[in-house]
Short mmCIF file of C-alpha atoms in Angstrom, two decimals:
data_model
loop_
_atom_site.label_atom_id
_atom_site.label_comp_id
_atom_site.label_asym_id
_atom_site.label_seq_id
_atom_site.Cartn_x
_atom_site.Cartn_y
_atom_site.Cartn_z
CA MET A 275 -30.61 84.14 102.39
CA THR A 276 -33.42 81.74 103.27
CA GLU A 277 -34.65 80.05 106.40
CA GLU A 278 -35.68 76.39 106.26
CA VAL A 279 -38.83 76.06 108.32
CA LEU A 280 -39.67 72.40 107.69
CA SER A 281 -36.91 69.76 107.55
CA ALA A 282 -36.68 67.30 104.70
CA ALA A 283 -36.94 64.12 106.74
CA GLY A 284 -38.00 62.92 110.13
CA ALA A 285 -40.14 65.91 111.02
CA ASP A 286 -42.23 65.42 107.89
CA ALA A 287 -43.86 62.29 109.27
CA SER A 288 -45.03 64.02 112.42
CA LEU A 289 -46.07 67.25 110.72
CA GLU A 290 -47.59 65.85 107.57
CA ALA A 291 -48.83 62.31 108.28
CA PRO A 292 -52.22 62.04 106.55
CA ALA A 293 -55.28 60.80 108.38
CA LYS A 294 -56.92 57.51 107.44
CA ARG A 295 -59.81 59.32 105.77
CA ALA A 296 -57.35 60.78 103.23
CA ARG A 297 -55.94 57.43 102.08
CA VAL A 298 -55.82 56.67 98.37
CA ALA A 299 -56.75 53.22 97.12
CA ASP A 300 -53.68 51.24 96.10
CA ASN A 301 -53.51 51.14 92.32
CA THR A 302 -50.96 48.55 91.23
CA ASN A 303 -50.12 46.41 88.25
CA GLY A 304 -47.76 43.51 88.77
CA GLY A 305 -46.43 45.15 91.93
CA GLU A 306 -45.74 48.45 90.18
CA GLU A 307 -47.78 51.49 91.09
CA LEU A 308 -49.77 53.08 88.27
CA LEU A 309 -49.33 56.80 88.70
CA THR A 310 -52.29 58.52 87.10
CA PRO A 311 -52.32 62.31 87.52
CA GLU A 312 -55.31 62.10 89.87
CA HIS A 313 -53.44 59.58 92.00
CA ILE A 314 -50.41 61.85 92.13
CA PHE A 315 -52.51 64.84 93.15
CA ARG A 316 -54.29 62.89 95.89
CA ASN A 317 -50.91 61.83 97.28
CA LEU A 318 -49.42 65.32 97.45
CA ARG A 319 -48.14 66.23 100.92
CA LEU A 320 -46.41 69.33 102.21
CA ARG A 321 -42.67 68.57 102.30
CA ARG A 322 -40.85 71.88 102.32
CA ILE A 323 -41.35 75.42 103.60
CA VAL A 324 -38.74 78.08 102.85
CA ARG A 325 -38.82 81.62 104.19
CA GLU A 326 -36.75 84.22 102.39
CA ASN A 327 -34.88 86.65 104.63
CA HIS A 328 -36.65 89.81 103.43
CA ASN A 329 -39.95 88.70 105.09
CA ASP A 330 -41.84 90.57 102.38
CA THR A 331 -44.24 89.22 99.79
CA VAL A 332 -42.77 86.77 97.28
CA ALA A 333 -44.46 88.24 94.23
CA GLN A 334 -43.76 85.47 91.71
CA ILE A 335 -41.94 82.17 91.21
CA ALA A 336 -41.09 80.45 87.91
CA LEU A 337 -39.60 77.13 86.87
CA MET A 338 -37.37 76.94 83.81
CA PHE A 339 -38.87 74.24 81.66
CA TYR A 340 -37.05 72.49 78.84
CA ARG A 341 -37.54 72.97 75.09
CA PRO A 342 -41.07 73.85 73.93
CA ASP A 343 -41.02 70.81 71.60
CA ASP A 344 -39.86 68.39 74.29
CA ASP A 345 -42.58 65.77 74.71
CA GLY A 346 -40.75 63.67 77.29
CA LEU A 347 -41.22 64.16 81.01
CA GLN A 348 -38.10 63.81 83.14
CA GLY A 349 -38.76 63.38 86.84
CA HIS A 350 -36.67 63.85 89.95
CA GLY A 351 -33.26 62.22 89.67
CA THR A 352 -33.44 61.65 85.91
CA VAL A 353 -30.22 62.22 83.96
CA ARG A 354 -30.63 65.39 81.93
CA GLU A 355 -29.22 66.69 78.71
CA ALA A 356 -26.52 69.32 79.16
CA ASP A 357 -28.77 72.28 78.38
CA ASP A 358 -31.80 71.12 80.39
CA ASN A 359 -32.24 73.55 83.30
CA SER A 360 -35.82 72.66 84.20
CA ASN A 361 -34.80 72.03 87.81
CA LEU A 362 -34.20 75.77 88.33
CA LEU A 363 -36.73 77.90 90.18
CA VAL A 364 -36.47 81.69 90.44
CA SER A 365 -38.34 83.84 92.96
CA THR A 366 -38.81 87.60 93.26
CA GLY A 367 -39.62 89.32 96.50
CA HIS A 368 -38.69 92.68 98.03
CA MET A 369 -35.66 93.66 95.88
CA GLN A 370 -34.28 90.14 95.77
CA ALA A 371 -34.11 87.49 93.08
CA ASN A 372 -33.27 84.01 94.38
CA VAL A 373 -32.55 80.89 92.32
CA PHE A 374 -33.25 77.47 93.84
CA ASP A 375 -32.48 73.91 92.77
CA ASN A 376 -35.89 72.27 92.93
CA GLU A 377 -34.84 68.68 92.19
CA ASN A 378 -31.26 67.62 92.65
CA CYS A 379 -31.01 67.88 96.42
CA GLY A 380 -33.62 65.29 97.34
CA ASP A 381 -36.36 66.75 99.51
CA HIS A 382 -34.52 70.05 99.86
CA LEU A 383 -35.35 73.28 98.07
CA ASP A 384 -31.82 74.65 98.15
CA ILE A 385 -30.77 78.15 97.16
CA MET A 386 -28.12 78.36 94.43
CA SER A 387 -27.78 82.09 93.78
CA HIS A 388 -28.95 85.32 95.35
CA PHE A 389 -29.20 88.73 93.69
CA GLN A 390 -29.93 92.02 95.47
CA LEU A 391 -30.94 94.69 92.97
CA ASP A 392 -31.49 97.63 95.30
CA ASP A 393 -29.41 98.00 98.47
CA GLU A 394 -31.76 100.66 99.83
CA GLY A 395 -34.81 98.44 99.37
CA SER A 396 -37.01 101.24 98.06
CA ASN A 397 -38.11 99.58 94.80
CA MET A 398 -39.96 96.28 95.02
CA LEU A 399 -39.77 93.54 92.39
CA LYS A 400 -43.14 92.42 91.01
CA THR A 401 -42.49 89.84 88.31
CA CYS A 402 -39.95 87.44 86.77
CA CYS A 403 -39.53 84.92 83.97
CA TRP A 404 -36.89 82.68 82.41
CA ILE A 405 -35.47 83.29 78.94
CA ARG A 406 -34.13 80.35 76.97
CA VAL A 407 -30.64 81.07 75.59
CA PRO A 408 -27.95 78.58 74.52
CA GLY A 409 -25.27 77.94 77.12
CA ASP A 410 -26.85 79.99 79.91
CA ALA A 411 -29.76 80.21 82.33
CA LEU A 412 -31.01 83.75 81.81
CA PHE A 413 -33.89 85.30 83.70
CA ALA A 414 -35.58 88.68 83.77
CA VAL A 415 -36.97 90.56 86.79
CA ALA A 416 -38.81 93.87 87.00
CA GLY A 417 -40.92 96.01 89.29
CA GLU A 418 -41.18 99.46 90.79
CA ASP A 419 -37.90 100.80 89.40
CA LYS A 420 -39.52 100.72 85.89
CA MET A 421 -36.64 98.74 84.34
CA VAL A 422 -36.26 95.14 83.18
CA HIS A 423 -33.12 93.52 84.56
CA LEU A 424 -31.61 90.60 82.63
CA ILE A 425 -29.50 88.36 84.88
CA SER A 426 -27.17 85.58 83.76
CA LEU A 427 -26.86 82.64 86.11
CA ALA A 428 -23.74 81.44 84.28
CA TRP A 429 -22.02 84.81 84.83
CA THR A 430 -23.82 85.45 88.16
CA ARG A 431 -24.44 89.09 87.29
CA GLU A 432 -26.78 91.50 85.56
CA ILE A 433 -25.90 91.64 81.88
CA ARG A 434 -28.44 94.12 80.51
CA VAL A 435 -31.09 96.64 81.59
CA LEU A 436 -34.12 97.46 79.42
CA ARG A 437 -35.24 101.07 79.91
CA GLY A 438 -38.32 102.84 78.57
CA HIS A 439 -41.27 102.22 80.88
CA THR A 440 -42.36 105.12 83.08
CA GLY A 441 -44.43 103.11 85.57
CA THR A 442 -44.17 99.95 87.66
CA ILE A 443 -43.71 96.79 85.58
CA VAL A 444 -46.21 94.13 86.68
CA ASP A 445 -45.76 91.27 84.20
CA LEU A 446 -43.01 89.70 82.08
CA GLN A 447 -43.45 86.97 79.47
CA PRO A 448 -40.89 85.29 77.18
CA HIS A 449 -41.75 84.65 73.55
CA PRO A 450 -42.74 80.98 73.09
CA THR A 451 -40.63 80.36 69.98
CA ASP A 452 -38.24 83.31 69.52
CA THR A 453 -35.81 83.57 72.46
CA ARG A 454 -34.77 87.04 71.28
CA LEU A 455 -38.10 88.57 72.37
CA LEU A 456 -39.48 89.56 75.78
CA LEU A 457 -42.88 91.05 76.67
CA SER A 458 -43.44 93.53 79.52
CA VAL A 459 -46.61 95.07 81.01
CA SER A 460 -46.47 98.34 82.94
CA ASN A 461 -48.73 100.63 84.92
CA ASP A 462 -47.72 103.39 82.48
CA LYS A 463 -50.49 102.01 80.20
CA THR A 464 -48.13 100.41 77.72
CA VAL A 465 -47.19 96.86 76.81
CA ARG A 466 -43.78 96.50 75.16
CA ILE A 467 -41.86 93.86 73.22
CA TRP A 468 -38.09 94.01 73.63
CA SER A 469 -35.05 92.59 71.89
CA VAL A 470 -33.11 90.64 74.49
CA LEU A 471 -30.03 90.75 72.27
CA ASN A 472 -29.48 94.51 72.22
CA GLY A 473 -32.03 95.85 74.71
CA THR A 474 -34.05 97.89 72.20
CA CYS A 475 -37.82 98.30 72.36
CA LEU A 476 -39.30 96.86 69.16
CA CYS A 477 -43.00 97.43 69.71
CA ILE A 478 -45.28 99.49 71.99
CA TYR A 479 -48.96 98.71 72.55
CA ASN A 480 -50.58 101.83 74.01
CA TYR A 481 -53.14 100.18 76.24
CA GLY A 482 -53.67 99.96 79.98
CA ALA A 483 -53.11 96.25 80.59
CA THR A 484 -52.68 94.46 83.91
CA ALA A 485 -51.44 91.15 82.45
CA ALA A 486 -50.49 89.72 79.06
CA ARG A 487 -49.54 86.49 77.34
CA PHE A 488 -48.13 85.46 73.97
CA HIS A 489 -50.25 83.06 71.94
CA PRO A 490 -48.40 79.70 71.75
CA ASN A 491 -47.63 80.33 68.07
CA GLY A 492 -46.02 83.67 68.98
CA LYS A 493 -47.99 85.60 66.36
CA ALA A 494 -50.33 87.40 68.78
CA ILE A 495 -50.53 88.62 72.35
CA PHE A 496 -53.55 88.74 74.63
CA THR A 497 -53.94 91.45 77.25
CA GLY A 498 -56.18 91.72 80.28
CA SER A 499 -57.21 95.02 81.85
CA SER A 500 -58.36 96.44 85.18
CA THR A 501 -61.97 96.32 83.94
CA GLY A 502 -61.82 92.63 83.07
CA GLU A 503 -61.56 93.18 79.33
CA VAL A 504 -59.38 90.93 77.14
CA ARG A 505 -57.99 92.02 73.78
CA GLN A 506 -55.99 90.27 71.10
CA TRP A 507 -53.14 92.05 69.29
CA SER A 508 -50.93 91.01 66.39
CA VAL A 509 -47.18 90.61 66.77
CA PRO A 510 -45.45 92.11 63.72
CA ASP A 511 -42.42 90.77 61.93
CA PHE A 512 -39.57 92.78 63.39
CA ASP A 513 -36.70 94.48 61.67
CA TYR A 514 -34.03 94.22 64.33
CA GLN A 515 -32.06 96.99 62.67
CA ASN A 516 -34.88 99.53 63.07
CA ASN A 517 -34.30 101.86 66.03
CA GLU A 518 -37.89 103.11 66.20
CA PRO A 519 -40.54 100.90 67.88
CA ILE A 520 -43.73 99.98 66.05
CA LEU A 521 -46.74 101.66 67.71
CA PHE A 522 -50.21 100.19 68.30
CA THR A 523 -53.34 101.76 69.77
CA ALA A 524 -56.55 100.16 71.03
CA ASP A 525 -58.01 100.55 67.52
CA ASN A 526 -55.40 98.06 66.30
CA SER A 527 -56.56 95.25 68.58
CA THR A 528 -58.07 92.51 66.46
CA ARG A 529 -60.62 91.06 68.83
CA ILE A 530 -62.24 91.57 72.23
CA VAL A 531 -62.64 88.14 73.75
CA THR A 532 -64.78 88.75 76.82
CA GLY A 533 -66.70 91.83 75.68
CA LYS A 534 -67.29 95.14 77.39
CA GLY A 535 -67.07 94.89 81.16
CA GLY A 536 -65.47 91.46 80.89
CA MET A 537 -65.02 89.58 84.15
CA GLY A 538 -66.02 92.49 86.33
CA SER A 539 -62.69 92.84 88.12
CA ALA A 540 -59.02 93.26 87.20
CA ILE A 541 -57.31 90.43 85.35
CA ASP A 542 -54.07 89.25 86.94
CA CYS A 543 -53.10 86.22 84.85
CA LEU A 544 -53.62 84.68 81.40
CA ARG A 545 -52.59 81.22 80.23
CA PHE A 546 -53.23 78.91 77.28
CA ALA A 547 -54.36 75.28 77.31
CA ASN A 548 -55.39 73.13 74.34
CA LYS A 549 -55.17 76.23 72.10
CA ASN A 550 -57.82 77.93 74.23
CA LEU A 551 -57.44 80.90 76.57
CA LEU A 552 -57.66 80.85 80.36
CA VAL A 553 -58.30 84.23 82.00
CA LYS A 554 -58.19 84.81 85.76
CA SER A 555 -59.63 87.77 87.65
CA MET A 556 -58.37 89.03 91.00
CA ALA A 557 -61.77 88.07 92.42
CA GLY A 558 -60.84 84.39 91.98
CA ARG A 559 -62.66 83.31 88.82
CA ILE A 560 -60.93 81.61 85.88
CA ASP A 561 -62.78 81.64 82.53
CA TYR A 562 -61.90 79.12 79.82
CA TRP A 563 -62.51 80.54 76.33
CA ASP A 564 -62.68 78.84 72.94
CA LEU A 565 -60.81 81.27 70.69
CA ASP A 566 -62.32 79.90 67.48
CA THR A 567 -65.95 80.31 68.48
CA LYS A 568 -65.44 83.07 71.09
CA ALA A 569 -67.58 80.96 73.40
CA LEU A 570 -67.06 80.50 77.13
CA ILE A 571 -66.41 76.81 77.72
CA ARG A 572 -66.59 76.90 81.53
CA SER A 573 -65.55 78.84 84.61
CA PHE A 574 -63.54 77.74 87.64
CA ILE A 575 -64.35 79.41 90.95
CA VAL A 576 -61.73 79.66 93.69
CA ARG A 577 -63.27 80.30 97.10
CA SER A 578 -61.55 83.32 98.57
CA HIS A 579 -61.94 86.39 100.75
CA GLY A 580 -61.21 89.75 99.19
CA VAL A 581 -59.33 90.55 96.00
CA SER A 582 -55.63 89.86 95.44
CA VAL A 583 -53.12 89.01 92.70
CA SER A 584 -52.57 85.26 92.48
CA ARG A 585 -50.99 83.82 89.33
CA PHE A 586 -52.00 80.31 88.32
CA ASP A 587 -50.39 77.59 86.23
CA VAL A 588 -51.35 74.96 83.64
CA SER A 589 -49.80 71.49 83.71
CA TYR A 590 -47.32 70.47 81.03
CA ASP A 591 -49.97 68.28 79.33
CA ASP A 592 -52.61 71.07 79.31
CA LYS A 593 -55.01 69.01 81.43
CA TYR A 594 -54.91 70.65 84.88
CA ILE A 595 -54.87 74.04 86.60
CA CYS A 596 -53.35 74.87 89.97
CA VAL A 597 -54.33 78.16 91.63
CA GLY A 598 -54.17 79.69 95.10
CA ASN A 599 -56.47 81.96 97.07
CA SER A 600 -56.31 84.62 99.77
CA ARG A 601 -56.66 82.01 102.54
CA GLY A 602 -53.44 80.15 101.70
CA GLU A 603 -55.19 77.26 99.95
CA ILE A 604 -54.38 75.64 96.59
CA TYR A 605 -56.96 74.19 94.19
CA ILE A 606 -56.22 71.73 91.39
CA PHE A 607 -58.87 71.56 88.64
CA ASN A 608 -59.39 69.23 85.70
CA ILE A 609 -59.63 71.51 82.66
CA ASP A 610 -61.65 69.06 80.53
CA ASN A 611 -64.52 68.45 82.95
CA GLY A 612 -64.16 71.36 85.40
CA LYS A 613 -63.98 69.13 88.48
CA THR A 614 -61.91 69.96 91.56
CA ILE A 615 -59.27 67.23 91.83
CA ARG A 616 -57.66 68.38 95.06
CA ARG A 617 -57.65 71.13 97.64
CA LEU A 618 -54.33 71.61 99.43
CA ALA A 619 -54.49 73.35 102.79
CA HIS A 620 -52.26 73.47 105.85
CA LYS A 621 -52.71 75.08 109.24
CA ARG A 622 -49.50 77.09 108.74
CA SER A 623 -50.51 78.41 105.33
CA VAL A 624 -52.94 81.24 106.04
CA ARG A 625 -51.53 84.13 104.00
CA PRO A 626 -52.66 85.05 100.47
CA VAL A 627 -51.06 82.93 97.74
CA THR A 628 -49.32 85.07 95.11
CA CYS A 629 -48.24 82.44 92.57
CA THR A 630 -48.70 78.68 92.07
CA ILE A 631 -46.80 76.41 89.66
CA PHE A 632 -46.62 72.73 88.68
CA SER A 633 -43.35 70.88 88.23
CA ARG A 634 -43.17 69.42 84.76
CA ASP A 635 -44.09 65.89 85.89
CA CYS A 636 -46.80 67.27 88.25
CA ARG A 637 -45.21 65.46 91.21
CA SER A 638 -44.66 68.80 92.88
CA VAL A 639 -46.77 71.91 93.35
CA VAL A 640 -44.88 74.99 94.50
CA TYR A 641 -46.45 78.24 95.62
CA SER A 642 -45.41 81.58 97.10
CA SER A 643 -47.13 83.84 99.59
CA GLU A 644 -46.74 86.89 101.77
CA ALA A 645 -44.06 87.22 104.50
CA GLY A 646 -41.36 85.64 102.30
CA PHE A 647 -42.74 82.09 102.21
CA ILE A 648 -42.31 79.46 99.48
CA TRP A 649 -44.15 76.14 99.94
CA ARG A 650 -43.72 72.84 98.12
CA TYR A 651 -46.07 69.85 98.05
CA ASP A 652 -44.57 66.60 96.74
CA TYR A 653 -45.97 63.25 95.69
CA VAL A 654 -45.59 60.57 98.39
CA ASP A 655 -46.03 56.91 97.43
CA ASP A 656 -48.73 54.72 98.98
CA GLU A 657 -46.29 52.60 100.96
CA THR A 658 -44.84 55.63 102.73
CA LEU A 659 -48.31 57.00 103.42
CA ALA A 660 -49.31 53.68 104.93
CA GLU A 661 -46.31 53.81 107.24
CA TRP A 662 -47.25 57.30 108.36
CA GLU A 663 -50.76 56.04 109.21
CA ARG A 664 -49.67 53.27 111.56
CA PRO A 665 -51.32 53.50 114.99
CA ASP A 666 -48.02 54.08 116.79
CA GLU A 667 -47.38 57.24 114.80
CA SER A 668 -48.19 60.34 116.88
CA ALA A 669 -49.18 62.37 113.84
CA SER A 670 -51.85 65.01 113.41
CA ASN A 671 -53.91 65.56 110.30
CA ASP A 672 -52.50 68.83 108.98
CA ASP A 673 -53.17 68.04 105.34
CA ILE A 674 -56.71 68.46 104.02
CA SER A 675 -57.96 66.61 100.98
CA GLU A 676 -61.08 66.96 98.94
#
């Protein structure tokens, strides 16, 4: 179902050998390399390109991280607990959902499962997310068919369909603490919270949102709109036996974060870091808001041409942002000081980036784009980089560092 464009070994040295000007100073202690995040980001090199067979836009990708309270970082090759599925990556594009193993096959990004939801290919998928359930790897996908499809990787089939939206579904978010709950955003001008257990709609927010996110404590949601406005809404305590959803209108929103007019263009992604809110517009600006003072801490500007949906990610430690632009480039920012840590660019990557994510240990950055492409940058140690830079290597400088 996928085409491997770049091999895992051998060809990498010739395609991705960095130039001498991109070398990182060797940082060692007693012969052991000290891997600071900045060092890791500077040593990222393109190691894998996958092209899905539909050749359409890969709308979103998502990694299944471990428990929310897990404060240990397990890297590639680390022995995992039985229910740790953080190596799994799901993608949605065309009417396909593909699941990849992002870690256990060395340099490979190997497909594990493939799901085709519409044989006629008339309804495109727009969004996906993982849902944490005991004994299974469950994910949700949705799009133009106006339904949320819950798919079990353990059973390799669709186990439930959530019906109720009357427009294209553009965003899905799992609840951060209650695995029974799922959030959906639709073009029908509603945001809904669902029970994953029985498929019932528990709550309807009557508001025209373009993206949404649960607060980390799960007691509120934040929505972004096509005008750049951000609102905060409460999440009620649900009676799972009640068959009628709780209804909210715009008058029930508790706070407008960015004010009237907001960011000036449609919001396509919201994330949290350090208990503050990050809001991205389709024009390429990310605003970092202090929710206690309602003050704008800083903005991050992604150089881009035109307006497009491009979801961004926050690192596991809440210190960094990775985000793509319409030119196929990836930017990594330091959240605390606003500095650009790295710009990732490759001569083959010229299409708009639709979604960018960190691996949990930040040693990989994965992103999706148009024409069915998924790209992965991996950390390469200094010794290997030095070998690639030897004069007898006939390598070109395809990787660009800032």
